[in-house]
Coordinates of C-alpha atoms in Angstrom, one line a residue:
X651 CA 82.2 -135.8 31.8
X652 CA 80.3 -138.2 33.0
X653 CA 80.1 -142.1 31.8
X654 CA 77.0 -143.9 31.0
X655 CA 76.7 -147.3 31.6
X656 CA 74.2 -149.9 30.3
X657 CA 72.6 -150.1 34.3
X658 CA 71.5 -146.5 34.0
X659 CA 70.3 -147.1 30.3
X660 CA 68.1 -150.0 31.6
X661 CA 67.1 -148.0 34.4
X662 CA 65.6 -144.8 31.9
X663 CA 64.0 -147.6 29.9
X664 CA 62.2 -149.0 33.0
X665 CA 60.6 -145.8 34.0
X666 CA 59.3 -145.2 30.9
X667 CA 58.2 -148.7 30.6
X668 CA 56.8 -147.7 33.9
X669 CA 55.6 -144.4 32.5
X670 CA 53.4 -146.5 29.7
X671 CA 52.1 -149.0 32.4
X672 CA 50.7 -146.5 34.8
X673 CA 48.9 -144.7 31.4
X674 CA 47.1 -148.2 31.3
X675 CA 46.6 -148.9 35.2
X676 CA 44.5 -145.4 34.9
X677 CA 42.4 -146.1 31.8
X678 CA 41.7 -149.8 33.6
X679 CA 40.3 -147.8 36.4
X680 CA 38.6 -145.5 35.1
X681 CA 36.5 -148.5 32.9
X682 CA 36.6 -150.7 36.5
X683 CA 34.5 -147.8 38.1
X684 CA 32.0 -147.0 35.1
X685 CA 31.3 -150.9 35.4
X686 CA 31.0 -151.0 38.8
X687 CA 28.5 -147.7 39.0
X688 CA 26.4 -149.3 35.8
X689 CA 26.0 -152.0 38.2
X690 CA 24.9 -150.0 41.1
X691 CA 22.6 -147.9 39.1
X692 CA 20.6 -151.4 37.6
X693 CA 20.6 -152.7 40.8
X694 CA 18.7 -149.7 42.2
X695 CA 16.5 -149.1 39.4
X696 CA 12.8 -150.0 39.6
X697 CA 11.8 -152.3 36.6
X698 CA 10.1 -149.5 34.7
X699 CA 13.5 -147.3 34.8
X700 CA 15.1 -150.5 33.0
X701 CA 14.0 -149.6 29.6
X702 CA 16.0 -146.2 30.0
X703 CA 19.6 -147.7 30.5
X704 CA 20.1 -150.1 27.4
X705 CA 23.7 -149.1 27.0
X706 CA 24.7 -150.3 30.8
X707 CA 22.5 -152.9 30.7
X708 CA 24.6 -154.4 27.7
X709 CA 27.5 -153.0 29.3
X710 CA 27.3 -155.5 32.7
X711 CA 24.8 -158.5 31.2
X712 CA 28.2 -160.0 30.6
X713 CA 29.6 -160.5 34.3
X714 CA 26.0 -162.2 35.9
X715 CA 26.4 -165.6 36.5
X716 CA 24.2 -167.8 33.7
X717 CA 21.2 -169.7 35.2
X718 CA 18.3 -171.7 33.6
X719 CA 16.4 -168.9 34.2
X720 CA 18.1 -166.1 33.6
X721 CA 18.8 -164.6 29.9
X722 CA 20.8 -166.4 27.1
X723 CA 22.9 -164.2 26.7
X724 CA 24.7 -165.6 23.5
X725 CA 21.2 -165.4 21.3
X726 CA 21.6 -161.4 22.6
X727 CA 25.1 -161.0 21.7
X728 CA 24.4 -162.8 18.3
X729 CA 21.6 -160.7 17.6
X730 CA 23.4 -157.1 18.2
X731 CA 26.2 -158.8 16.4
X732 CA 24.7 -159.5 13.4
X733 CA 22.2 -156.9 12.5
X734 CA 23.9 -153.8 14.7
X735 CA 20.9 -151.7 14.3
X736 CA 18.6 -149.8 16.8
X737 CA 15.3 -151.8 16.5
X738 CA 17.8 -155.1 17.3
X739 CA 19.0 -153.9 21.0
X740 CA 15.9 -152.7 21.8
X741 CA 14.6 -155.9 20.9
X742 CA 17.3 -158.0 23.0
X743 CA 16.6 -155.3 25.5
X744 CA 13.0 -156.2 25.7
X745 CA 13.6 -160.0 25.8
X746 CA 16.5 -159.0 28.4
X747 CA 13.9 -157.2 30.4
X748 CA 11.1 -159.4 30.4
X749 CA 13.3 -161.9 32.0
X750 CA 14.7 -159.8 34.4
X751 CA 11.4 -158.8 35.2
X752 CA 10.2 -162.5 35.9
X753 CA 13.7 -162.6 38.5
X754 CA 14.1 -159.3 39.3
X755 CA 15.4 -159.7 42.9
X756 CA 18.0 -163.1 41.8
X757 CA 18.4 -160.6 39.2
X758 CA 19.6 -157.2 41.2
X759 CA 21.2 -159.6 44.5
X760 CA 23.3 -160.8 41.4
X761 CA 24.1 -156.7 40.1
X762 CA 24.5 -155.8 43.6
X763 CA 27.1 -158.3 44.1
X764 CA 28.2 -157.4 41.1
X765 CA 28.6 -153.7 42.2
X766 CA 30.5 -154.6 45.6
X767 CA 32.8 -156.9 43.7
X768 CA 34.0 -154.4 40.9
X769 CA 33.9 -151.3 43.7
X770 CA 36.1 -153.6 46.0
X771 CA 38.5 -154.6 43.3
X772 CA 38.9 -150.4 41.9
X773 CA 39.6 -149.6 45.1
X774 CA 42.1 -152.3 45.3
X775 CA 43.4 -151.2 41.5
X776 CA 43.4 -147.6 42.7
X777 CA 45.4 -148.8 46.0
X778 CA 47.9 -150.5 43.6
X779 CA 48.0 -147.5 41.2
X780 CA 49.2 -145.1 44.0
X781 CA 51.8 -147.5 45.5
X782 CA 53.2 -147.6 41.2
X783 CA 53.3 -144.1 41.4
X784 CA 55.1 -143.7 44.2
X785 CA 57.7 -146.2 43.1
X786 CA 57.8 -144.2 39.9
X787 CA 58.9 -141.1 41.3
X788 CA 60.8 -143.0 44.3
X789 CA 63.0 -144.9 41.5
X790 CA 63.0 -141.9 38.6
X791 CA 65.3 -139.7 41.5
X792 CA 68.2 -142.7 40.1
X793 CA 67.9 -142.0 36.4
X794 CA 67.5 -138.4 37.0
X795 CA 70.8 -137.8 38.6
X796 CA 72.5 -139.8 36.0
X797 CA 70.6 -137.5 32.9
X798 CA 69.5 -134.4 34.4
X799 CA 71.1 -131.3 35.4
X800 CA 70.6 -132.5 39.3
X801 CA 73.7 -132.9 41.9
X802 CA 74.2 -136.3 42.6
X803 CA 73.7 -136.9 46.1
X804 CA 74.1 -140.6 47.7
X805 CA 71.5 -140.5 50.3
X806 CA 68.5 -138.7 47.7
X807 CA 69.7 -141.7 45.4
X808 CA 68.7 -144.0 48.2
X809 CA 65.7 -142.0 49.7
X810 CA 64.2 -142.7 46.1
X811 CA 65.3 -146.7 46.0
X812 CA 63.7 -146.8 49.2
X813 CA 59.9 -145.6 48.3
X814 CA 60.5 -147.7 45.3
X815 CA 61.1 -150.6 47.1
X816 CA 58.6 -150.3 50.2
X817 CA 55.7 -149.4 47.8
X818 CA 56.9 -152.3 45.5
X819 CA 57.2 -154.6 48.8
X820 CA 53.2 -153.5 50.0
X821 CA 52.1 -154.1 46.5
X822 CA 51.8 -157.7 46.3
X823 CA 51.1 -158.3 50.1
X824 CA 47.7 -156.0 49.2
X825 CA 47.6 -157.9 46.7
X826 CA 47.3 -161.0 48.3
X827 CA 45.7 -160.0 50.9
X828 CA 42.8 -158.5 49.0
X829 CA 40.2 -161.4 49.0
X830 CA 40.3 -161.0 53.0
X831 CA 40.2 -157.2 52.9
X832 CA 37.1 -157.6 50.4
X833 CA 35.4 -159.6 52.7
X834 CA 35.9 -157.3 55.2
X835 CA 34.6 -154.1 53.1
X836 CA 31.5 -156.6 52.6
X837 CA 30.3 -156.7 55.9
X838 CA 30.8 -153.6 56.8
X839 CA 28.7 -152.6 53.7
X840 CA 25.8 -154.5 55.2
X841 CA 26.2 -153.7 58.7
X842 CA 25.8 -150.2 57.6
X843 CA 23.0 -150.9 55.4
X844 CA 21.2 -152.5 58.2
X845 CA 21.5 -150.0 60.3

């Protein structure tokens, strides 16, 4: 028979602490990207389109920088807040509107910018959510020897340590890195757009 000790307990617990955290890595994404495509599709709307995407236009009003002439967005939020009816976000939708209309291109630069910076940083999320899975499965081949029916075999054991540990070693140096990287997808994004 073989012994359990507590390191292979805290090992289990980890991967499905692990387990949990890549469940929320993937919802995060997933909201990143709707966020980032609201953007786009505001950005690239003409103004008369506006009036047909209230929900996304609520969705990203949050993320644009304020200016003295853009809209206050606290009087909007404390309008929908208060009466939660239909005839209220259309109405903060119209007042939204009519002073995007008077900035429209501050206005979509700003959800353009918008739309690079949340595409740049789901790529970066998904990036990061491929290197966790990786060091999921990489580090699960320890517990699973220990607790499954499967032959425990020294140099699997350390196959599986080692994909943990390289994808948990490029992790934070993409991490770091990303501002750069970001940058970079940024030019290239216009050079191809002025082409």
């Amino acid at each position: 028979m073989i012994t359990v000790t507590p390191v292979e307990w805290a090992l289990l617990f980890m991967q499905i602490a692990l387990a949990a955290a890549l469940w929320a890595m993937t919802r995060d994404l997933s909201a990143r990207r709707i966020k980032a495509n609201n953007a786009r599709l505001l950005a690239t709307a003409n103004d008369k389109d506006l009036t047909q995407f209230q929900d996304e236009i609520f969705a990203v009003i949050d993320d644009l920088p304020a200016e003295p002439s853009s809209v206050d967005k606290f009087q909007i939020s404390s309008l929908v807040l208060s009466t939660e009816t239909k005839r209220a976000v259309e109405k903060a939708a119209a007042q939204w509107l009519t002073k995007a209309q008077a900035t429209a291109k501050t206005s979509k630069k700003q959800l353009h910018e918008l739309a690079n910076r949340e595409s740049n940083t789901a790529m970066l999320d998904a990036a990061v959510l491929l290197l966790n899975i990786i060091a999921f499965f990489g580090y699960l081949v320890f517990p699973a020897t220990y607790f499954g029916p499967f032959v425990r075999d020294s140099y699997t054991i350390w196959l599986g340590n080692f994909a943990g540990d390289l994808a948990w070693t490029i992790e934070p140096a993409l991490v770091l890195s990303f501002s750069k990287l970001s940058a970079v997808l940024t030019l290239r994004k216009e050079k191809i757009k002025a082409i």
